[in-house]
Short mmCIF file of C-alpha atoms in Angstrom, two decimals:
data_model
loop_
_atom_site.label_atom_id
_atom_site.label_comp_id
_atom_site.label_asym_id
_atom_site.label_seq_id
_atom_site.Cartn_x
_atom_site.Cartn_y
_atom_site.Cartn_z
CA UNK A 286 0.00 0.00 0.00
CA UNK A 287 1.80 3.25 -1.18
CA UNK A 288 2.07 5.72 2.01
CA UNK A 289 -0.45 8.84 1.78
CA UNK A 290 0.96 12.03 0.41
CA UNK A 291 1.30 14.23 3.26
CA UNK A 292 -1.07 17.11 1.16
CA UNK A 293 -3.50 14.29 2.19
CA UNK A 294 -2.90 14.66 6.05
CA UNK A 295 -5.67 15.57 8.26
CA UNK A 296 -4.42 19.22 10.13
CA UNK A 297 -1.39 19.14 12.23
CA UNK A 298 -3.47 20.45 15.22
CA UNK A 299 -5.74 17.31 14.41
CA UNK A 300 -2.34 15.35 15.13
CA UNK A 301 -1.39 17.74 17.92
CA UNK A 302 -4.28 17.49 20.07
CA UNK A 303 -4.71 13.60 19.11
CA UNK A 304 -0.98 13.42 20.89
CA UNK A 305 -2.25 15.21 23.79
CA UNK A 306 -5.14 12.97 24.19
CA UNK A 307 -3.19 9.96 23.93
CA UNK A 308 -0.57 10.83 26.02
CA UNK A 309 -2.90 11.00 29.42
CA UNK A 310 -5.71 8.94 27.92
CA UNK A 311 -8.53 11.29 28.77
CA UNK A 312 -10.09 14.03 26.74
CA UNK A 313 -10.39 16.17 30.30
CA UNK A 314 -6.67 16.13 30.64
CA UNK A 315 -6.22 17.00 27.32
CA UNK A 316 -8.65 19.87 27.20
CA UNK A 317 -6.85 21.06 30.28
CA UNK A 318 -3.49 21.04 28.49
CA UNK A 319 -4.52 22.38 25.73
CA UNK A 320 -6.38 25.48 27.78
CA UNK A 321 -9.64 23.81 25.30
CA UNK A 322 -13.32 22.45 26.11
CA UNK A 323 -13.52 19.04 26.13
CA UNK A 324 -16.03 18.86 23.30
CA UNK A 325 -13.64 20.85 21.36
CA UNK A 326 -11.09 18.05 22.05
CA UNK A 327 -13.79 15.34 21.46
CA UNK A 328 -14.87 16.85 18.56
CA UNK A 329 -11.27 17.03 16.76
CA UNK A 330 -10.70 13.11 17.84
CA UNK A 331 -13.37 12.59 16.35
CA UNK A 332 -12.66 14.49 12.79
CA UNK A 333 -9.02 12.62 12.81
CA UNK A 334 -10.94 9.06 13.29
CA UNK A 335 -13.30 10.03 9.98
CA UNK A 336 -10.14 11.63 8.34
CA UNK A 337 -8.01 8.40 8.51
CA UNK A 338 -10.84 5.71 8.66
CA UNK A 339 -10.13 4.31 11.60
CA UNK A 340 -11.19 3.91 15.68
CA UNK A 341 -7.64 5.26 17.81
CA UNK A 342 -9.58 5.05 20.79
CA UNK A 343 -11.98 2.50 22.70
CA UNK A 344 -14.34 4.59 24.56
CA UNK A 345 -14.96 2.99 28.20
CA UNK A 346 -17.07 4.20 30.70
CA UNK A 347 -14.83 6.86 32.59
CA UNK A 348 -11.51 5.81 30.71
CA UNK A 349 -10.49 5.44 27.34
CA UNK A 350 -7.71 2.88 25.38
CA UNK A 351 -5.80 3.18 22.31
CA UNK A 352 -6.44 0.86 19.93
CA UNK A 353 -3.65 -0.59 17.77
CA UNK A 354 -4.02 1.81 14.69
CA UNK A 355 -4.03 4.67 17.69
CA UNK A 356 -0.82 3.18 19.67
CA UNK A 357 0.95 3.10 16.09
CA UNK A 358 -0.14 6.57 15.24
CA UNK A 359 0.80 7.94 18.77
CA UNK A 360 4.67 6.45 18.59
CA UNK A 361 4.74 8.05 15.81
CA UNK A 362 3.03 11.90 15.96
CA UNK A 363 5.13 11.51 19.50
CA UNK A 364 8.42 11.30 17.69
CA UNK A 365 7.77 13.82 14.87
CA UNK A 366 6.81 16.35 17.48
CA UNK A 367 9.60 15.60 19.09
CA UNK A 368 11.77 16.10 16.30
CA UNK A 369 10.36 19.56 15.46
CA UNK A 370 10.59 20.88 18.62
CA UNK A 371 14.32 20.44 18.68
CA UNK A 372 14.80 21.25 15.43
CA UNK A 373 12.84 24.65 15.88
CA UNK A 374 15.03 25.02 19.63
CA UNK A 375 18.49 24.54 17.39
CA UNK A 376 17.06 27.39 14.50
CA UNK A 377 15.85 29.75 17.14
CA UNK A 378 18.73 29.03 19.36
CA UNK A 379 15.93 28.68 22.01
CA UNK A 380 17.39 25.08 23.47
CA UNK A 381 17.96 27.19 26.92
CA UNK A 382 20.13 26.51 30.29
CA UNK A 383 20.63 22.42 30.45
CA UNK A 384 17.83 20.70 32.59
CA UNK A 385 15.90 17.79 33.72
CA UNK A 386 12.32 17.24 34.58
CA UNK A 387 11.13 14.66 37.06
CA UNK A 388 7.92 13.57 38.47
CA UNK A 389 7.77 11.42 41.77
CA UNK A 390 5.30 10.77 44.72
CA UNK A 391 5.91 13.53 47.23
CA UNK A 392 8.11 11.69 49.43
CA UNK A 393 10.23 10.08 47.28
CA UNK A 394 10.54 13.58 45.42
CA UNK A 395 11.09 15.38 48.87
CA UNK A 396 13.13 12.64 50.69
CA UNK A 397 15.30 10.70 48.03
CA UNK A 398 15.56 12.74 44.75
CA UNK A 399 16.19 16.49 46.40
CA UNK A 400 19.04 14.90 48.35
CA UNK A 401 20.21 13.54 45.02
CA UNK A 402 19.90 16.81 42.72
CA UNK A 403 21.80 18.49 45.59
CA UNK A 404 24.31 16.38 45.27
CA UNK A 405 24.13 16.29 41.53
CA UNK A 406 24.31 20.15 41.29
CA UNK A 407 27.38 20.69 43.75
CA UNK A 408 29.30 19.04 40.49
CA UNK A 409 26.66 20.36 37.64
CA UNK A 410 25.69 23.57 39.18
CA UNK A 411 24.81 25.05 36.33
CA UNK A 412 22.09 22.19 35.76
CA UNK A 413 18.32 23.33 36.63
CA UNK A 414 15.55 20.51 37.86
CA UNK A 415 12.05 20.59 37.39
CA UNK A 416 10.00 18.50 39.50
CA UNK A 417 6.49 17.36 39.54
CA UNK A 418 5.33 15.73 42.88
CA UNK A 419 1.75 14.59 43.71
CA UNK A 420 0.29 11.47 45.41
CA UNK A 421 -2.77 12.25 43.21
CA UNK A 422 -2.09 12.35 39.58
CA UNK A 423 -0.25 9.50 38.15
CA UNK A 424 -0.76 11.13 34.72
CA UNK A 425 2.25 13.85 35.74
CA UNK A 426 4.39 11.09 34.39
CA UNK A 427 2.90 11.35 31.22
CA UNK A 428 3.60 15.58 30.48
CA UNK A 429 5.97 16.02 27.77
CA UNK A 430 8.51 17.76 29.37
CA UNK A 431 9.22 15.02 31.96
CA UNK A 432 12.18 13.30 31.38
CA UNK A 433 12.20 10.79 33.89
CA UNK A 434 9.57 9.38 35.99
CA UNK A 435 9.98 7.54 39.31
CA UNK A 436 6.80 4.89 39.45
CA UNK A 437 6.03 3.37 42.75
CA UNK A 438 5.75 -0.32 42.44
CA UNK A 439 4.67 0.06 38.90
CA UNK A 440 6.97 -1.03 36.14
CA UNK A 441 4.67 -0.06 32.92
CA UNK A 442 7.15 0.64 30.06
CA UNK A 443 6.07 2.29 26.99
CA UNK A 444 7.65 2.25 23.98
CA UNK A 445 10.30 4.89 23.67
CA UNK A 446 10.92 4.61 27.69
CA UNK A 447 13.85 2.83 29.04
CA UNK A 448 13.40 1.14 32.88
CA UNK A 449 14.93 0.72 35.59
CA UNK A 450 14.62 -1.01 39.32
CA UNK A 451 16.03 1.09 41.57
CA UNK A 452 15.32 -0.99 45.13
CA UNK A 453 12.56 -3.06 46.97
CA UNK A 454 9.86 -1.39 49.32
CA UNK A 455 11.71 -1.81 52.61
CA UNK A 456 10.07 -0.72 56.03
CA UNK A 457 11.40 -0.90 59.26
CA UNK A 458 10.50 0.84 62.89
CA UNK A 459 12.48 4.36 63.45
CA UNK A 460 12.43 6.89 65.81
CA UNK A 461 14.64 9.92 67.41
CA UNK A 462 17.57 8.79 69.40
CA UNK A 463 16.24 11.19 72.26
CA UNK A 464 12.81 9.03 71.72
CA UNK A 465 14.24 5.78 72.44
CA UNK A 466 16.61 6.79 75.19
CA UNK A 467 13.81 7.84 77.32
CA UNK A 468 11.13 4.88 76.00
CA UNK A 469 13.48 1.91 74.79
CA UNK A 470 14.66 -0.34 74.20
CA UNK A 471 12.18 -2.54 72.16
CA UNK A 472 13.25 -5.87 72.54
CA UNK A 473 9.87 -7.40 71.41
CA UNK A 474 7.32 -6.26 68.81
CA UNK A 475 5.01 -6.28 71.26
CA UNK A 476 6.90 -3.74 73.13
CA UNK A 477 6.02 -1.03 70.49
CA UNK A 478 2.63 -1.20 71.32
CA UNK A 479 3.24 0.61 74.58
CA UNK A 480 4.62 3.91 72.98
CA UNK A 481 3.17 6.21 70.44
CA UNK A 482 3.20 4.90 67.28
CA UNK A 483 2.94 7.25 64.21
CA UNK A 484 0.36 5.89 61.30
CA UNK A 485 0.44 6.25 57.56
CA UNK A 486 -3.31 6.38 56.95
CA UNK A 487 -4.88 3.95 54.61
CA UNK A 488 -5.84 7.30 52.25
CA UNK A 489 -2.10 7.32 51.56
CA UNK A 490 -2.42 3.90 49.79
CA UNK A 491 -5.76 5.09 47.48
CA UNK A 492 -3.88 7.33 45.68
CA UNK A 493 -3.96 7.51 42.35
CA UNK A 494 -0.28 7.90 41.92
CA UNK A 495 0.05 5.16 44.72
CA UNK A 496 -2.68 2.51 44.70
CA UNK A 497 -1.09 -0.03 46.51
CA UNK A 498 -2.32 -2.57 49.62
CA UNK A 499 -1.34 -0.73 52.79
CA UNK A 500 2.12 -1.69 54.51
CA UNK A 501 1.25 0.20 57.59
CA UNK A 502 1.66 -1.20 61.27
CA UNK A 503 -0.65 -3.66 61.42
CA UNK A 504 0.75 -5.86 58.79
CA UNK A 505 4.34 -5.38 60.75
CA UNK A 506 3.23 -6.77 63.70
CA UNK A 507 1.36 -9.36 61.65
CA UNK A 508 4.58 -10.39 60.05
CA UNK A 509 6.47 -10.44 63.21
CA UNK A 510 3.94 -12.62 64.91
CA UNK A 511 2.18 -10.48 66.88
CA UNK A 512 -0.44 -7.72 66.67
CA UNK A 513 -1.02 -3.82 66.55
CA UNK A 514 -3.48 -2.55 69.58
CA UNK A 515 -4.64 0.19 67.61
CA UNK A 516 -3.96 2.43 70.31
CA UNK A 517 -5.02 6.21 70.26
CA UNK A 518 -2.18 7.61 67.66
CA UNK A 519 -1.15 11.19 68.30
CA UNK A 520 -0.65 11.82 64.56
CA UNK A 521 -2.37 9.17 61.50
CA UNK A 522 -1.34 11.12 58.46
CA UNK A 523 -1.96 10.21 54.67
CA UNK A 524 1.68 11.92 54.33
CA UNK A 525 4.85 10.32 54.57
CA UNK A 526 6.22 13.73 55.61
CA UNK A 527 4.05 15.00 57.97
CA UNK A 528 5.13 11.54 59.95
CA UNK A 529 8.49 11.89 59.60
CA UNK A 530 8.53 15.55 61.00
CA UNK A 531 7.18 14.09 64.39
CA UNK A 532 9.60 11.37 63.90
CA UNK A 533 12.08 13.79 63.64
CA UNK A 534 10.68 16.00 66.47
CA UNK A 535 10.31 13.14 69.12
CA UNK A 536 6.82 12.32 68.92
CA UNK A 537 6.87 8.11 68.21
CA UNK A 538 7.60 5.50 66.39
CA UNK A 539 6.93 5.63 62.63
CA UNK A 540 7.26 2.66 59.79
CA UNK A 541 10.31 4.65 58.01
CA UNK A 542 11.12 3.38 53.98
CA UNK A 543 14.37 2.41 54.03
CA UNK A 544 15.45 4.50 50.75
CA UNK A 545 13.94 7.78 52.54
CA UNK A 546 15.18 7.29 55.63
CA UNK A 547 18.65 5.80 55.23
CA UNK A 548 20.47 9.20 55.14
CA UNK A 549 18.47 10.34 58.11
CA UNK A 550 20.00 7.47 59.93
CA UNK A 551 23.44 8.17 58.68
CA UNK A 552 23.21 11.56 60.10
CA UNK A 553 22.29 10.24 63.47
CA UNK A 554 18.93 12.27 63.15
CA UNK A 555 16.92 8.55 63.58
CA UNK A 556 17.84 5.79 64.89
CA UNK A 557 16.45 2.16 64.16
CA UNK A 558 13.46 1.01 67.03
CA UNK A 559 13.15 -2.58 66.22
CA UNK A 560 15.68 -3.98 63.65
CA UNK A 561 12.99 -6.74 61.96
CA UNK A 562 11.82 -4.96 58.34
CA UNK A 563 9.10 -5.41 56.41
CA UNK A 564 8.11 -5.62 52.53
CA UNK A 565 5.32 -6.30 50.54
CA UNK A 566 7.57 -8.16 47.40
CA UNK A 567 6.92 -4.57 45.30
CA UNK A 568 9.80 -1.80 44.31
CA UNK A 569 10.43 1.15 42.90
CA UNK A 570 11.40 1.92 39.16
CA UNK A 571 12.84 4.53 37.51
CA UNK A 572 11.26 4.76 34.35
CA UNK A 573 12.93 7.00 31.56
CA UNK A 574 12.28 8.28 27.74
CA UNK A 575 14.70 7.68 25.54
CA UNK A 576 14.79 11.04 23.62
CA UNK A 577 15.81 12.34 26.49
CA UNK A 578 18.58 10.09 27.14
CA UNK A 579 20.28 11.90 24.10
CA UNK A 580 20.75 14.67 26.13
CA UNK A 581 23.77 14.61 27.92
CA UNK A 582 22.98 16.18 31.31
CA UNK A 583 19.83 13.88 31.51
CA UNK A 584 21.64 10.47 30.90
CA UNK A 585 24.34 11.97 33.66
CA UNK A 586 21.47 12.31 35.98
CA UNK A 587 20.22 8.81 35.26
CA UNK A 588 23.58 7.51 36.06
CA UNK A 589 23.82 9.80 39.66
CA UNK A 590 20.46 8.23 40.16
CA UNK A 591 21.05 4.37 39.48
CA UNK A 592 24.49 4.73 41.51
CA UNK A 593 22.91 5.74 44.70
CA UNK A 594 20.26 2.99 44.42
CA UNK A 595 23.01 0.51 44.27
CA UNK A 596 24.66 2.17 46.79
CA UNK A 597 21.65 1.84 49.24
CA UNK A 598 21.01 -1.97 48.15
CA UNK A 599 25.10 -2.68 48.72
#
C-alpha cells in the first residue's frame, strides 16, 4: 500500500491534540493542556478518526484505550513532534540553560531525589531541575517535558521509555535517638505497642499515583507474629512527611522506607526502634524516555540516580 501524500494529512493540530489525548488517555486532561473544552477536544478526535478511517480510541465508561491503529499513530506523531521541537530550539537558538524534569510521589521527590539533585548540582551547578510531585495524579508522568519518571511499584514501560529497578519497598520501625533513650529499648514487637506509634493512613495507599495494599503497622506486627493494639495515635497522616517531622521532632515510632530514611540514619537524626523490616515483594522503578537520554545532562542524571540505588542496596 503506497504511504499517503502528506497534502493528504488531516491538520497538524488534528495530530497535535490527538498526541495530547493519547498521552494522558482522557479528553479532560487533554482539554486542560490544551487550555480547550472538552467537546472541542472530542470533537477534533473525532474528525481525525473520519479523516483516517479508523477507531484510535476505545471509549470505556470513565476511561479510554488506544487501539492498535491509535498506539501506532501515537509512537509516531510523538516522535515527529519531538523532532520539530528540537529542530525549531536549534534554529531559534531557544534550546535554553541544560535541565531535567522529574515527576515522583511527594516523598520520594522530597526525601530521596532532592538529596540527590543536591548532590548532583554541587558538580553540575549550572544544571536546573524541574520537578512534579503529587500522590494524586499519576498522569504527571505522562507531560511532555518530563524526562524521567519515578513509578512506585509500577513497572509499565512504553515504547520509547527505558526502565529501571532502583530498590525493593523496605520498612522498618524508626524513631529519634532522644525518643528511644527515654522509651526503649524494644526488645519485642510487642513492646512497640506501649509507645506512640505514628500511622500512615490507609488514604495514603488510594492514591492515584500510589494505589497499593497498605504496609502500615498492622501488617508489621502481623509479620512479626504479633499484633497492633490500635492504640489512640497522636498523629495518622496520609503523608509520609508529615510523619516523619514528628519522627524527627520526638513524637513516636513511625514505619520509616528504608530508601527515605537511610540518610536520616546516617546523620544520626533517627535511629532504628526494632531492627525486623518489612516488605510487601513490590519496588520502585525509575522509568525513563529515551529522547531524552540523548541529552547529555539527563543520561548523567540517570547515572547519579542508578548509583545511589546501588549504593543503598550494597
Amino acid at each position: 500500500m503506497p504511504p499517503i501524500r502528506r497534502r493528504h494529512l488531516p491538520s497538524l493540530g488534528s495530530f497535535a491534540t490527538f498526541e495530547v489525548a493519547a498521552k494522558h488517555l482522557s479528553f479532560t486532561l487533554a482539554a486542560r493542556e490544551l487550555n480547550v473544552t472538552q467537546g472541542a477536544v472530542s470533537q477534533q478526535i473525532r474528525l481525525l478518526e473520519r479523516a483516517l478511517g479508523v477507531t484510535l480510541f476505545v471509549r470505556r465508561h470513565n476511561a479510554l484505550e488506544l487501539t492498535a491503529e491509535g498506539a501506532r499513530l501515537h509512537a509516531a506523531v510523538t516522535a515527529g513532534l519531538d523532532t520539530i521541537s528540537a529542530a525549531v530550539g536549534v534554529i531559534t537558538g531557544d534550546e535554553g540553560p541544560p535541565s531535567v524534569t522529574l515527576s515522583a510521589t511527594d516523598a520520594m521527590a522530597l526525601f530521596w531525589l532532592q538529596p540527590l539533585i543536591d548532590s548532583f548540582r554541587d558538580a553540575h551547578p549550572e544544571v536546573g531541575f524541574v520537578v512534579l510531585a503529587s500522590d494524586a495524579d499519576d498522569t504527571l508522568r505522562n507531560y511532555a517535558d518530563v524526562d524521567i519518571a519515578i513509578l512506585c511499584g509500577n513497572e509499565r514501560c512504553e515504547v520509547g521509555e527505558e526502565l529501571h529497578f532502583l530498590f525493593p519497598e523496605v520498612a522498618r520501625p524508626v524513631c529519634a535517638p532522644a525518643f528511644l533513650a527515654a522509651h526503649g529499648p524494644f526488645e519485642d514487637a510487642a513492646d512497640l505497642n506501649r509507645v506512640n506509634l505514628l500511622h500512615l493512613h490507609d488514604r495514603h495507599w488510594s492514591a492515584d499515583a500510589i494505589g497499593w495494599q497498605p504496609l502500615g503497622w498492622a501488617e508489621w506486627f502481623r509479620a512479626q507474629g504479633s499484633q497492633w493494639d490500635k492504640r489512640p495515635s497522636s498523629l495518622s497522616t496520609n503523608k509520609v512527611s508529615l510523619l516523619m517531622n514528628a519522627a524527627l521532632a520526638g513524637q513516636g515510632v513511625m514505619l520509616g522506607w528504608q530508601h527515605m530514611v537511610q540518610p536520616l540514619i546516617a546523620q544520626e537524626r533517627l535511629v532504628v526502634a526494632h531492627p525486623a523490616a518489612i516488605t510487601a515483594g513490590r519496588g520502585n522503578f525509575l522509568n525513563c524516555k529515551q529522547k531524552s537520554l540523548e541529552r547529555g545532562v539527563v543520561a548523567q542524571f540517570v547515572d547519579h540516580l542508578l548509583a545511589a540505588a546501588a549504593h543503598q542496596q550494597g
